[in-house]
Structure formats: structure tokens, C-alpha cells
CSV table of C-alpha atoms in Angstrom, one decimal:
chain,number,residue,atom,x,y,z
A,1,UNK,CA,58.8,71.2,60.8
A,2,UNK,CA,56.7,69.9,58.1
A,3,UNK,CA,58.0,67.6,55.3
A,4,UNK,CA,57.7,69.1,52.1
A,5,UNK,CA,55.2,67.6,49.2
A,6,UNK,CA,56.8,68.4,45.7
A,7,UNK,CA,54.5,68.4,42.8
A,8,UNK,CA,56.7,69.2,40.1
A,9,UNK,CA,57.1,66.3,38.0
A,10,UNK,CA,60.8,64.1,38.5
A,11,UNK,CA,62.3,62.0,36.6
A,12,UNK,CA,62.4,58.0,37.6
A,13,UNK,CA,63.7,54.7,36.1
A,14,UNK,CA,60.2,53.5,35.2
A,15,UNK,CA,59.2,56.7,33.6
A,16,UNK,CA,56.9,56.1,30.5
A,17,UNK,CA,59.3,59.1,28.4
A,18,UNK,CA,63.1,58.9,28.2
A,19,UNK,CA,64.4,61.4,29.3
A,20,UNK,CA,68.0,60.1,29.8
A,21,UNK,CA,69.7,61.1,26.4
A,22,UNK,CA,72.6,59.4,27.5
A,23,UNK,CA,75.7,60.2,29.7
A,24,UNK,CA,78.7,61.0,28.5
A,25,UNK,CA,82.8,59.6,28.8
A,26,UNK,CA,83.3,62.6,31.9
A,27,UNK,CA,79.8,61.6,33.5
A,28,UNK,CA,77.8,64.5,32.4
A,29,UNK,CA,74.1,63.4,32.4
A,30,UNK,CA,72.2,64.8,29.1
A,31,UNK,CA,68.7,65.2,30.0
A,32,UNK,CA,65.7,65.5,28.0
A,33,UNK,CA,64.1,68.3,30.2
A,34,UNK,CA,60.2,67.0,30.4
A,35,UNK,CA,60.8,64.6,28.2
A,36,UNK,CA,61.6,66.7,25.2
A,37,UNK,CA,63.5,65.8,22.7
A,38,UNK,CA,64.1,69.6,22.0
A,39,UNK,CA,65.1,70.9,25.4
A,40,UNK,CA,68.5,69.1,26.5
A,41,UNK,CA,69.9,70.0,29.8
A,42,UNK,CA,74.0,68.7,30.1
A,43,UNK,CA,74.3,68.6,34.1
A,44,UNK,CA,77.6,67.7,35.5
A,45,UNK,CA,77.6,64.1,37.6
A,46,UNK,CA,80.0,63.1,39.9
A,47,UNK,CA,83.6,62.1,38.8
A,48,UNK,CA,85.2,60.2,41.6
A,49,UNK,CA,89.0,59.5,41.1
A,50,UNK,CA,89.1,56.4,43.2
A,51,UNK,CA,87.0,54.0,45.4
A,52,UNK,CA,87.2,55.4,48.9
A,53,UNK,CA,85.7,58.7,47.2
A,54,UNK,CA,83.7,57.1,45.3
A,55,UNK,CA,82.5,55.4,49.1
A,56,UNK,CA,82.6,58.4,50.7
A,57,UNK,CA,80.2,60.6,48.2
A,58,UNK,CA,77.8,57.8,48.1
A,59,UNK,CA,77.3,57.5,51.8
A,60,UNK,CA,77.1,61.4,51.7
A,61,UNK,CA,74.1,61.0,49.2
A,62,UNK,CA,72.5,58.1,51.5
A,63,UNK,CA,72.6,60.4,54.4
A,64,UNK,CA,70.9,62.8,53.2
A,65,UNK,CA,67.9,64.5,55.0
A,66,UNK,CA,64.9,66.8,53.8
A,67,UNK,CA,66.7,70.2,54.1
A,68,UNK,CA,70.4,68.7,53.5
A,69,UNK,CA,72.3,69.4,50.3
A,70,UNK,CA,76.1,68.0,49.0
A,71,UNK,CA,78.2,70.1,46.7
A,72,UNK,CA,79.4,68.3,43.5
A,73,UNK,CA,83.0,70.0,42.7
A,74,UNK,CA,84.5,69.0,38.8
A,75,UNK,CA,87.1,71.1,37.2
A,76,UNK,CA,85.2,73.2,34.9
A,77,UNK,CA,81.8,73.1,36.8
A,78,UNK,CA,79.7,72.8,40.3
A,79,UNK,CA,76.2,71.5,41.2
A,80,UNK,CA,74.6,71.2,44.6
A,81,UNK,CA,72.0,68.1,45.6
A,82,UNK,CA,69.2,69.0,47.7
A,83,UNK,CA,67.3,66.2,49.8
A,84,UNK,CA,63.9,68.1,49.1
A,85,UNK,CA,61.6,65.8,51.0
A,86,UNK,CA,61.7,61.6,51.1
A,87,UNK,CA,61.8,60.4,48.1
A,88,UNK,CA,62.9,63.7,46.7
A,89,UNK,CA,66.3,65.0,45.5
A,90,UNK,CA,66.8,68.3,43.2
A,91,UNK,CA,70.3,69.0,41.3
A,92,UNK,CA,70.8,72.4,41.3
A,93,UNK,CA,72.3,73.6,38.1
A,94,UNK,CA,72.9,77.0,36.3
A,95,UNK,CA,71.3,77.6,33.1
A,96,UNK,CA,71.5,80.8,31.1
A,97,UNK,CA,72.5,82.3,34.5
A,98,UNK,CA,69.0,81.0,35.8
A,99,UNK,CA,69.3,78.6,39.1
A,100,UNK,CA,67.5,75.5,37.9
A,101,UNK,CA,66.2,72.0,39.7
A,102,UNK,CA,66.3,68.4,38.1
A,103,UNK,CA,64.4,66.6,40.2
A,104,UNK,CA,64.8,62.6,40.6
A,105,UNK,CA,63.3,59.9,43.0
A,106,UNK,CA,65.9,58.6,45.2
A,107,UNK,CA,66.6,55.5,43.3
A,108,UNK,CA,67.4,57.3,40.1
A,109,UNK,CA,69.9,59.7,41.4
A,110,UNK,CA,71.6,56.7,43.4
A,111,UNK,CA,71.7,55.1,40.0
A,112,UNK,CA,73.3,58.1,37.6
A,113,UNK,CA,75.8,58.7,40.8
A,114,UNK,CA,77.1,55.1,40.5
A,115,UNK,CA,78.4,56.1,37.4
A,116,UNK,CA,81.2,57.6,38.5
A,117,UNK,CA,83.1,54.5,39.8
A,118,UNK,CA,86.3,54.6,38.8
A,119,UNK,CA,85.9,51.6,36.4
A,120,UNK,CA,82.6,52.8,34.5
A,121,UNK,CA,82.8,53.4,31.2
A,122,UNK,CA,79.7,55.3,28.7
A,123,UNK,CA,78.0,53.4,26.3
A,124,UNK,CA,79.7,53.3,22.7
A,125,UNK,CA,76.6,55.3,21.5
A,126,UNK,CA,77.6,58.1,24.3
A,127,UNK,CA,80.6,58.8,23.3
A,128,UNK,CA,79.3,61.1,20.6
A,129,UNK,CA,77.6,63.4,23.4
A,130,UNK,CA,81.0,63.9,24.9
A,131,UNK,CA,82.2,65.7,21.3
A,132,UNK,CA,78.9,67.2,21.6
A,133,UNK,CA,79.7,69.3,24.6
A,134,UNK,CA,83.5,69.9,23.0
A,135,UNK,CA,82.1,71.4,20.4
A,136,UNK,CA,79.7,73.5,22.4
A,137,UNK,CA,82.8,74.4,24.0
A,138,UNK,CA,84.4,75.8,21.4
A,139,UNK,CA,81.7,78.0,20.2
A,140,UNK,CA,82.1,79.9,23.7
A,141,UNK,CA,84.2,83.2,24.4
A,142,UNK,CA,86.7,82.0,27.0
A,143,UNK,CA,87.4,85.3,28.5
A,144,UNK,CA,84.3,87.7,28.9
């Protein structure tokens, strides 16, 4: 089998643009999509409720292989990571009913995952984007 060669662009640490808007208190990563200040993606991160989990879902991540994915589970939301190739991971979100990828380098994933140790907190300035996606909430039928 051949390994894959993305060339969609993915977001890194050392990227020129932010992109990271920030993540909020229940570790869902606000994304400027491209860069874009006008296009924010919320995607759901990892919540573990305690360190062996917390061990467990990061060793998942490490040992993942081109072709492998990992199911994130939270209570109001799913996501699937995809190994796409080295080097390479996609989060698989839903948007507008659309299937969408994130991609990330390695490094940049394993960073926004150790956020959810049990004993991370968000920045004071992050806080905000937590009412942010309350309010959004709010402004959504609950029963369709």
C-alpha cells in the first residue's frame, strides 16, 4: 500500500497565522478555519475524567497508523481522528451536516489533546468562548 501525500494545508505550532482562537473551560478547540478570523470552527477535544484515561487515550493517539482512526465520545458530541499519512492527522467533525477534516501535524494534535488532563485549566481570556458556545446553544431548537 502506498502512503498517502496530503496537500491540503494543516495547521502547526509554528504556523505564520493563528489559527487557534483559543480553547475553551470543556476543551472545545475554536479554530480559525484557514486562518480566518471570519470562519470559526468549535471542534470538540478530548475531556478525560482522570489520569489513567487521560494515559490510555494518549497512547491510543501515539499508536496510530496511516489508515487508523480513534473515536472521541463527549456528552453532547462525537469526533473521529484519522492517522492520514506520517505526519498527518484529520479530526473529523460535522458542520452544517457536511463531514469536515481539521488537519494538524502530529505535534499539534499531541499538544491540543494534552489539554484534557484532568488538572488543565483555559486561559482567563477563554473563558469567554465557553459562554460563547452557551449562547449558541440557546439559539438552537432542542427538539427537531
Amino acid at each position: 500500500m502506498q502512503s498517502l501525500f496530503p496537500l491540503a494545508p494543516r495547521y502547526r505550532l509554528d504556523d505564520d497565522s493563528v489559527w487557534l482562537e483559543g480553547i475553551d473551560p470543556s476543551r472545545n478547540y475554536w479554530i480559525r478555519v484557514n486562518g480566518s478570523s471570519d470562519a470559526i470552527a468549535v471542534v470538540p477535544g478530548l475531556a478525560a475524567t482522570s489520569i489513567d484515561t487521560f494515559k490510555a487515550v494518549m497512547r491510543q493517539f501515539r499508536a496510530l497508523e496511516p489508515g487508523d482512526r480513534m473515536s472521541i465520545q463527549r456528552t453532547a458530541s462525537a469526533c473521529q481522528i484519522h492517522c492520514v499519512s506520517q505526519n498527518c492527522y484529520a479530526i473529523e467533525v460535522a458542520e452544517n451536516g457536511a463531514p469536515v477534516w481539521h488537519l494538524f501535524d502530529q505535534e499539534t494534535l499531541d499538544s491540543l489533546l494534552m489539554t484534557s488532563h484532568p488538572d488543565w485549566q483555559c486561559a482567563p481570556k477563554d473563558v469567554e468562548l465557553g459562554r460563547r458556545l452557551l449562547m449558541r446553544s440557546w439559539s438552537v431548537p432542542s427538539v427537531a
